[in-house]
XYZ file of C-alpha atoms in Angstrom:
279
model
C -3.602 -18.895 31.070
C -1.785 -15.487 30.464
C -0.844 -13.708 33.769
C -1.118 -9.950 31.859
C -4.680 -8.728 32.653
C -3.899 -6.236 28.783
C -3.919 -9.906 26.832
C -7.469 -10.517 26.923
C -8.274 -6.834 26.246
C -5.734 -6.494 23.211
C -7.413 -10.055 21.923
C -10.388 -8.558 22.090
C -9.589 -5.392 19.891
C -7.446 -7.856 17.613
C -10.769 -9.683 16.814
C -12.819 -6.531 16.274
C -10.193 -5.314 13.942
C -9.738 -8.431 12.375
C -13.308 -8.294 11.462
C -13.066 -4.846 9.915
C -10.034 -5.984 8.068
C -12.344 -9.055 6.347
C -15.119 -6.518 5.735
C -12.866 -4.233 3.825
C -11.125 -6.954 1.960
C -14.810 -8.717 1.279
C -15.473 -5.437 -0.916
C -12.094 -4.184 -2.193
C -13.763 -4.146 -5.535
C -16.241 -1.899 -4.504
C -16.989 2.143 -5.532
C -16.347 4.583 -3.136
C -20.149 6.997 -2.465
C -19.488 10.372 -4.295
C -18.611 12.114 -0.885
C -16.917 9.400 1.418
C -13.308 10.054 -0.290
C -12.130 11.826 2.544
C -14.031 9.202 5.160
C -11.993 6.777 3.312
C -8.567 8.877 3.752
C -9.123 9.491 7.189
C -10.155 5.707 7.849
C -6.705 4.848 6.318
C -5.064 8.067 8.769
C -6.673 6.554 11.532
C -5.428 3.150 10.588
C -1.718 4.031 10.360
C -1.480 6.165 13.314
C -2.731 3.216 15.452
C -0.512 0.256 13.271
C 2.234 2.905 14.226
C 1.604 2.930 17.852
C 1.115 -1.256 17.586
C 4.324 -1.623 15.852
C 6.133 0.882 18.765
C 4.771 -1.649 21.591
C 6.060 -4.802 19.896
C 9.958 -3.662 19.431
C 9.231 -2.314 22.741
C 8.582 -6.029 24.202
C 11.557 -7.154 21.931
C 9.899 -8.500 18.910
C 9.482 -8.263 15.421
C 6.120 -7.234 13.643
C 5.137 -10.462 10.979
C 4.416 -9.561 7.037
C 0.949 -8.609 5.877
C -1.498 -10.294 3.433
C -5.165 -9.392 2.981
C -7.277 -12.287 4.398
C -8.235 -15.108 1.817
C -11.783 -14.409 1.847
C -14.248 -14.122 -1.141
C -14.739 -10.658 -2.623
C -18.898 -9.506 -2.522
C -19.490 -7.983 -6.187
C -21.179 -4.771 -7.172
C -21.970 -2.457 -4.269
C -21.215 1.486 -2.970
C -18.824 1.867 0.242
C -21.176 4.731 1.683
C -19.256 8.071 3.914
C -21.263 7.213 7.436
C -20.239 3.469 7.606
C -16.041 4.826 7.123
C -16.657 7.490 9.025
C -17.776 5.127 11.846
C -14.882 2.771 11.088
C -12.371 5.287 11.329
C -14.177 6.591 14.839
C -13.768 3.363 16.108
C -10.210 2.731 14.773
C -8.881 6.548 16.493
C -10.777 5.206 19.912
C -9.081 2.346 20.197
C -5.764 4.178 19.332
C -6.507 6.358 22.387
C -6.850 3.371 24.462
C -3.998 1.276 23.431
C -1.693 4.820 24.152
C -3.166 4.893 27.527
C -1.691 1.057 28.416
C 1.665 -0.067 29.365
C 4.039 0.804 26.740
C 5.402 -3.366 26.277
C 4.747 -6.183 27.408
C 6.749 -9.677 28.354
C 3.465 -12.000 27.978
C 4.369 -14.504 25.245
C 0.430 -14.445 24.362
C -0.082 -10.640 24.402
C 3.358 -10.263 22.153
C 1.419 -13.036 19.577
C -1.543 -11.162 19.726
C -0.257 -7.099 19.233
C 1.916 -9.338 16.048
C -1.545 -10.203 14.672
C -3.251 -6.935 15.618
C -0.642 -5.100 13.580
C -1.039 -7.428 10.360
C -4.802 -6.633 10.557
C -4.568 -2.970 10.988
C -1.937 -3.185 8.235
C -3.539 -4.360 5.933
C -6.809 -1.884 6.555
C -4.699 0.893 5.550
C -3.514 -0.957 2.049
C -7.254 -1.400 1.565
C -8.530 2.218 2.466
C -5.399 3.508 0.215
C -6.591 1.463 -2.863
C -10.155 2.538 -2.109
C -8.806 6.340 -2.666
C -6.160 5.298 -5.323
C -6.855 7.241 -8.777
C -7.236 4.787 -11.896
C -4.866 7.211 -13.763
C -3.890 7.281 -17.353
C 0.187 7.255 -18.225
C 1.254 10.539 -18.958
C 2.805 10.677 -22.547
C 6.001 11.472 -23.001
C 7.216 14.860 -24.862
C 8.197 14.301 -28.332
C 12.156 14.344 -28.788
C 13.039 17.216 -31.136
C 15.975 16.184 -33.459
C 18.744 18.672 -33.434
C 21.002 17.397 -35.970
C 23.239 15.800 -33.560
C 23.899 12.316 -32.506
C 22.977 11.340 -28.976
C 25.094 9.858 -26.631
C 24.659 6.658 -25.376
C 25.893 5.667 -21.650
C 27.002 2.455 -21.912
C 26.171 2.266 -17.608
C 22.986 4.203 -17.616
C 22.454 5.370 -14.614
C 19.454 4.313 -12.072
C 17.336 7.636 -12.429
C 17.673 6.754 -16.729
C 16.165 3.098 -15.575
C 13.281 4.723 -13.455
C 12.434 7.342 -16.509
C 11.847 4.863 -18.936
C 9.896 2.407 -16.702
C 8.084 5.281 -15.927
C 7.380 7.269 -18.966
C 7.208 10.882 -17.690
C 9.515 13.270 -15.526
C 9.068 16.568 -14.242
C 11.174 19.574 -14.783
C 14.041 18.635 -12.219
C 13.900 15.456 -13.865
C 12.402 13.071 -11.730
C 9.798 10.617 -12.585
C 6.275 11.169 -11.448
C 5.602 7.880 -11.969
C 6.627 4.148 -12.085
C 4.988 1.241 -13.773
C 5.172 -2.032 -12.624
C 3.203 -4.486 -14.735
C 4.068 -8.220 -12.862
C 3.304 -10.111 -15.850
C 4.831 -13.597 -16.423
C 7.649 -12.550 -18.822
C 8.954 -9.621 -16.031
C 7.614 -10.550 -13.220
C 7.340 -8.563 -10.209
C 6.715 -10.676 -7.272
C 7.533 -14.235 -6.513
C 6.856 -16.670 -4.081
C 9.808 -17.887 -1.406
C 9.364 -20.423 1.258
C 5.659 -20.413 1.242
C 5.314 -16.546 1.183
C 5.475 -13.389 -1.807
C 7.858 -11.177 -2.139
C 9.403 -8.399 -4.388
C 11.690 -9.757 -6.747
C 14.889 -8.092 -6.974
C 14.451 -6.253 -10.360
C 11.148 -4.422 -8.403
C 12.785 -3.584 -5.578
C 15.843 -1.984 -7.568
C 13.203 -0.265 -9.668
C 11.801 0.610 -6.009
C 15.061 1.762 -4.621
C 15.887 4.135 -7.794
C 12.314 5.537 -7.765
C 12.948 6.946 -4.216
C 16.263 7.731 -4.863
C 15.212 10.080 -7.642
C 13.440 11.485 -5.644
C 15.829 12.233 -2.376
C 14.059 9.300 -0.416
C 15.994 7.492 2.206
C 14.436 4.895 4.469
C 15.795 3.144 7.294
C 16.030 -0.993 6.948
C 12.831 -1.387 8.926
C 10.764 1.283 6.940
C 12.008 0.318 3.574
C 10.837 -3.400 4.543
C 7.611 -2.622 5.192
C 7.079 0.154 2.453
C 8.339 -2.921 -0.021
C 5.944 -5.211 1.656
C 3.141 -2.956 0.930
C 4.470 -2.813 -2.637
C 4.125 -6.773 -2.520
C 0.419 -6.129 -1.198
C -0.128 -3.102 -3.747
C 0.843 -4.963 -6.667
C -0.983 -8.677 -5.755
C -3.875 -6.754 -5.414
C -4.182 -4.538 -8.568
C -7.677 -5.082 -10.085
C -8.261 -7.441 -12.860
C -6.672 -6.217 -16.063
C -5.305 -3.033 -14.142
C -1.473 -2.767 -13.544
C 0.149 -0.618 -10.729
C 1.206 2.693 -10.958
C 3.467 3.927 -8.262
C 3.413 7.812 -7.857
C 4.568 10.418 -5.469
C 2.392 12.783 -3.099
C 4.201 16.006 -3.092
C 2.100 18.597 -1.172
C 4.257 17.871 2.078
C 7.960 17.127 2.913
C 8.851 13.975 3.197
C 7.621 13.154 0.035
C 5.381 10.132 0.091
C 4.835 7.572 -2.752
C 1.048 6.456 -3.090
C -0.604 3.705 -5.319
C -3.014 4.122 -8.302
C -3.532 1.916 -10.869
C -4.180 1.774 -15.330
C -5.460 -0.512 -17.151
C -3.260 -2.622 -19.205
C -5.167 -1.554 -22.516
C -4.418 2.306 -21.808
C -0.785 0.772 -20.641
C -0.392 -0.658 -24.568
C -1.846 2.502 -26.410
C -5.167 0.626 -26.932
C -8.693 2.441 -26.412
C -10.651 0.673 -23.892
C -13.368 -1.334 -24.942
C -16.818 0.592 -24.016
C -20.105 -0.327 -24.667
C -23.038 -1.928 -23.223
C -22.451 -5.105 -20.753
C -24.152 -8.557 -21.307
C-alpha cells in the first residue's frame, strides 16, 4: 500500500478524468451546439494548462510522461455537444488544476509517479479531442495561376525544404510561407506506421513536419517537438472518414502555433462533393 497520502487523491482525479476522456472520445463524431465553440476552446485551454502542470510534476519526480492514444471505445452516432455540459467540463478540469498546483510539487511514490503518467495521457488526449471538436473542415486554397513571362524557369536540382512544404501544401502567403500542409496517410504515402506495437510518424511526415515549422521560424526543444509530433500521430489517426488532415498555423499571437482542420478527400482531388438526400 502506497505510503504518499497525494496517491489515492491523484487516482481519484485520474479516474474522473479518465472518464471525461471516454466521454469525449465516445462522441468525437459529434456537432458542436451553434454557441458552445468557445466552451469547447476553453475546455481544451483548461485541459492543457492542467496536462502542463501534470507533465511539470512528473520530470519533477524524475520520470518521463508515456505517449497518448484516444481510448478504444465505440463512437455514439448522431448527436449535438451542447455549451453548458463543456462549460461544466472545463469548470471541473480548471478546479482540479487549482488543486493539483496547491500539492507537493513531485513525488518519489512508485504508484503516484504511475498514476500522474496515466493522468497526463488522459488529459492529453482531452485536449486533441476538444481541438478537433473546434477544427474548421476547410477547403484547400487554390493556388495563383503562374503567368508565363517568356523565360525558362530554373530548376534546383536540391530544392530546398520550404519548396517541399509549398507544394505539399498548395498555398503561401506573401513572405512566402505556406499556410497550410496536407497530409493525406493513404497506403501509397503513408503517414504513420506502426513500430513495436505502437504508431508513429513516419519519417517523410515528420520531415514534412520539421520544414513546415521551419518555414515558419518555429523551433522546438526535443521534448516539445516529441509531443507536438505525437499529437500529429493522434491528429492524423483520427481524421474523420473520407476527410484528410490539414495542418495550419494560428497567427494572431507570437509564438506562432500550428492547429488541425481537416478536407475531404473529394475537395482534396478537385471533385464536387456528392450532395443530396441520405437513404
Amino acid at each position: 500500500m502506497s505510503k504518499d497520502p497525494l496517491t489515492p487523491q491523484l487516482a481519484k482525479a485520474n479516474g474522473d478524468v479518465k472518464r471525461l476522456c471516454q466521454y469525449l472520445a465516445a462522441r468525437r463524431a459529434w456537432d458542436l451546439a451553434t454557441d458552445a465553440d468557445q466552451a469547447a476552446q476553453d475546455l481544451g485551454a483548461a485541459a492543457i494548462k492542467l496536462d502542463d502542470h501534470l507533465q511539470a510534476m512528473i520530470h519533477a519526480s524524475g520520470a518521463e510522461t508515456a505517449a497518448t492514444a484516444q481510448p478504444k471505445i465505440a463512437a455514439i452516432e448522431d448527436g449535438t455537444l451542447d455549451r453548458a455540459r463543456l462549460v461544466r467540463f472545463a469548470s471541473f478540469l480548471r478546479d482540479l488544476d487549482s488543486w493539483l498546483v496547491a500539492q507537493p510539487g513531485s513525488t518519489k511514490d512508485p504508484e503516484a509517479i504511475a498514476t500522474l503518467v496515466e493522468f497526463e495521457t488522459n488529459l492529453s488526449c482531452i485536449a486533441d479531442l476538444a481541438a478537433a471538436l473546434v477544427a474548421p473542415k476547410v477547403q484547400i486554397d487554390e493556388p495563383e495561376p503562374a503567368v508565363d513571362t517568356g523565360e525558362d524557369t530554373a530548376i534546383n536540382d536540391e530544392p530546398s525544404v520550404e519548396v517541399d512544404v509549398e507544394v505539399e501544401a498548395g498555398a503561401i502567403d506573401a513572405a512566402g510561407r505556406p499556410l497550410q500542409l496536407i497530409l493525406d496517410d493513404t497506403d501509397e504515402k503513408p503517414m504513420v506506421q506502426e513500430i513495436q506495437g505502437g504508431n508513429e510518424l513516419t519519417s517523410e511526415c515528420k520531415q514534412l513536419v520539421d520544414g513546415f515549422l521551419a518555414a515558419w521560424g518555429i523551433e522546438y526543444s526535443h521534448y516539445n517537438r516529441k509531443k507536438l509530433l505525437e499529437r500529429m500521430q493522434r491528429w492524423i489517426s483520427s481524421a474523420p472518414e473520407g476527410q484528410v488532415l490539414v495542418l495550419k498555423m494560428k497567427t494572431a499571437e507570437v509564438p506562432y502555433e500550428p492547429y488541425p482542420s481537416y478536407v475531404s478527400r473529394e475537395i482534396l482531388a478537385g471533385k464536387e462533393p456528392e450532395t443530396g438526400p441520405r437513404s
